[in-house]
mmCIF file of C-alpha atoms in Angstrom:
data_model
loop_
_atom_site.group_PDB
_atom_site.id
_atom_site.type_symbol
_atom_site.label_atom_id
_atom_site.label_comp_id
_atom_site.label_asym_id
_atom_site.label_seq_id
_atom_site.Cartn_x
_atom_site.Cartn_y
_atom_site.Cartn_z
ATOM 1 C CA MET A 1 121.004 110.011 94.160
ATOM 2 C CA GLU A 2 117.707 111.826 93.776
ATOM 3 C CA LYS A 3 115.887 108.675 94.962
ATOM 4 C CA LEU A 4 117.883 108.767 98.190
ATOM 5 C CA PHE A 5 117.157 112.463 98.640
ATOM 6 C CA CYS A 6 113.429 111.989 97.991
ATOM 7 C CA GLY A 7 113.312 109.148 100.515
ATOM 8 C CA PHE A 8 115.008 111.242 103.195
ATOM 9 C CA VAL A 9 112.734 114.205 102.610
ATOM 10 C CA THR A 10 109.562 112.122 102.466
ATOM 11 C CA PHE A 11 110.154 109.988 105.536
ATOM 12 C CA LEU A 12 112.239 112.252 107.779
ATOM 13 C CA TYR A 13 110.766 115.705 107.231
ATOM 14 C CA PRO A 14 107.880 116.084 109.706
ATOM 15 C CA GLY A 15 105.792 118.388 107.502
ATOM 16 C CA VAL A 16 105.059 115.831 104.770
ATOM 17 C CA LYS A 17 101.436 114.651 104.723
ATOM 18 C CA THR A 18 100.711 111.056 105.681
ATOM 19 C CA SER A 19 98.775 110.455 102.461
ATOM 20 C CA PHE A 20 101.826 111.425 100.382
ATOM 21 C CA ARG A 21 104.039 109.163 102.509
ATOM 22 C CA LYS A 22 101.694 106.227 101.948
ATOM 23 C CA MET A 23 101.647 106.875 98.200
ATOM 24 C CA TYR A 24 105.439 107.244 97.982
ATOM 25 C CA LEU A 25 106.068 104.167 100.166
ATOM 26 C CA GLN A 26 104.943 101.826 97.375
ATOM 27 C CA TYR A 27 107.500 103.264 94.964
ATOM 28 C CA HIS A 28 110.165 103.353 97.669
ATOM 29 C CA GLN A 29 109.685 99.649 98.427
ATOM 30 C CA PHE A 30 109.540 98.652 94.758
ATOM 31 C CA PHE A 31 112.707 100.477 93.744
ATOM 32 C CA GLY A 32 114.474 99.370 96.922
ATOM 33 C CA THR A 33 113.751 95.746 96.020
ATOM 34 C CA ILE A 34 114.953 96.290 92.447
ATOM 35 C CA ILE A 35 118.178 97.906 93.690
ATOM 36 C CA PHE A 36 118.737 94.973 96.063
ATOM 37 C CA ILE A 37 118.272 92.461 93.226
ATOM 38 C CA LEU A 38 120.667 94.428 91.011
ATOM 39 C CA ALA A 39 123.250 94.431 93.813
ATOM 40 C CA ILE A 40 122.962 90.646 94.088
ATOM 41 C CA LEU A 41 123.414 90.311 90.319
ATOM 42 C CA SER A 42 126.456 92.565 90.537
ATOM 43 C CA CYS A 43 127.941 90.291 93.218
ATOM 44 C CA HIS A 44 127.385 87.250 91.025
ATOM 45 C CA SER A 45 128.961 88.828 87.965
ATOM 46 C CA GLY A 46 131.923 90.051 90.037
ATOM 47 C CA ILE A 47 132.530 86.588 91.467
ATOM 48 C CA MET A 48 132.342 84.972 88.034
ATOM 49 C CA GLU A 49 134.596 87.600 86.488
ATOM 50 C CA LYS A 50 137.230 87.039 89.183
ATOM 51 C CA VAL A 51 137.047 83.249 88.864
ATOM 52 C CA LYS A 52 137.189 83.296 85.070
ATOM 53 C CA ALA A 53 140.111 85.747 85.089
ATOM 54 C CA SER A 54 142.153 83.797 87.619
ATOM 55 C CA LEU A 55 141.321 80.236 86.567
ATOM 56 C CA GLY A 56 140.506 80.562 82.870
ATOM 57 C CA THR A 57 139.753 77.213 81.260
ATOM 58 C CA GLU A 58 140.910 75.415 84.404
ATOM 59 C CA TYR A 59 137.516 76.360 85.888
ATOM 60 C CA LEU A 60 135.957 73.523 83.887
ATOM 61 C CA ASN A 61 137.983 71.006 85.943
ATOM 62 C CA LEU A 62 136.425 72.483 89.139
ATOM 63 C CA PRO A 63 139.444 73.158 91.342
ATOM 64 C CA ALA A 64 138.999 74.244 94.997
ATOM 65 C CA ALA A 65 138.658 77.928 94.041
ATOM 66 C CA ALA A 66 135.754 77.062 91.744
ATOM 67 C CA TYR A 67 133.976 75.264 94.570
ATOM 68 C CA VAL A 68 134.460 78.260 96.853
ATOM 69 C CA ALA A 69 133.134 80.651 94.195
ATOM 70 C CA ASN A 70 130.131 78.425 93.462
ATOM 71 C CA PHE A 71 129.356 78.062 97.171
ATOM 72 C CA LEU A 72 129.588 81.824 97.620
ATOM 73 C CA GLY A 73 127.244 82.382 94.673
ATOM 74 C CA VAL A 74 124.692 79.894 95.983
ATOM 75 C CA SER A 75 124.924 81.411 99.480
ATOM 76 C CA ILE A 76 124.315 84.916 98.138
ATOM 77 C CA THR A 77 121.355 83.651 96.117
ATOM 78 C CA VAL A 78 119.806 81.892 99.130
ATOM 79 C CA PHE A 79 120.304 85.041 101.212
ATOM 80 C CA ALA A 80 118.631 87.191 98.539
ATOM 81 C CA VAL A 81 115.664 84.833 98.200
ATOM 82 C CA LEU A 82 115.155 84.797 101.976
ATOM 83 C CA VAL A 83 115.351 88.586 102.227
ATOM 84 C CA ILE A 84 112.860 89.081 99.406
ATOM 85 C CA TYR A 85 110.569 86.420 100.887
ATOM 86 C CA LEU A 86 110.610 88.155 104.277
ATOM 87 C CA LEU A 87 110.138 91.511 102.609
ATOM 88 C CA PHE A 88 106.752 90.508 101.236
ATOM 89 C CA LEU A 89 105.387 88.758 104.339
ATOM 90 C CA PRO A 90 102.950 91.032 106.169
ATOM 91 C CA HIS A 91 103.931 89.458 109.505
ATOM 92 C CA PHE A 92 107.399 91.042 109.256
ATOM 93 C CA LYS A 93 106.265 94.533 108.276
ATOM 94 C CA ARG A 94 107.098 97.223 110.785
ATOM 95 C CA ARG A 95 104.186 98.261 112.959
ATOM 96 C CA PRO A 96 103.901 101.916 113.942
ATOM 97 C CA LEU A 97 105.050 102.736 117.448
ATOM 98 C CA PRO A 98 102.471 104.173 119.867
ATOM 99 C CA GLU A 99 104.093 107.605 119.761
ATOM 100 C CA GLU A 100 103.915 107.593 115.966
ATOM 101 C CA ASP A 101 100.177 106.938 116.135
ATOM 102 C CA LYS A 102 99.852 109.834 118.554
ATOM 103 C CA ILE A 103 101.787 112.140 116.206
ATOM 104 C CA CYS A 104 99.543 111.107 113.293
ATOM 105 C CA LEU A 105 96.426 111.752 115.385
ATOM 106 C CA GLU A 106 97.715 115.169 116.443
ATOM 107 C CA LEU A 107 98.491 116.072 112.836
ATOM 108 C CA HIS A 108 94.997 115.041 111.728
ATOM 109 C CA GLU A 109 93.406 117.000 114.587
ATOM 110 C CA ASN A 110 95.385 120.128 113.696
ATOM 111 C CA VAL A 111 94.362 119.873 110.041
ATOM 112 C CA SER A 112 90.642 119.503 110.871
#
C-alpha cells in the first residue's frame, strides 16, 4: 500500500523535483514488473489448484477441462512474456508531451 502511495505522491504531486522522479522511476518500474510477474504466477497456481481440485487424478488422462486449463496457462504466459518484452523496448517508452517539457523548463528557470 505504501508503494502505491509513494507512486501517487511522486508522480502526481507537482512540487516533487524532477531529479527525485527520475531516481524513483527506476524502483517504480522494477517493483511494478515484479508485481506483474507475481500476479501471473498467482493466476497459474489458481488455475492448477482449481483443475487439481475438480479433476483429481483424472487430470492425468487429459480430459477437455485439462486442455482448457493448459491452454489458458500457456496464453497467460505468452501474454506476460510479450508485456515484459514490450516493457523493456525503448521504442515503446512514453515520450514526454510538449507541455510537459515546457513545465520542466519553467520549473528549472524558477529554481535558477
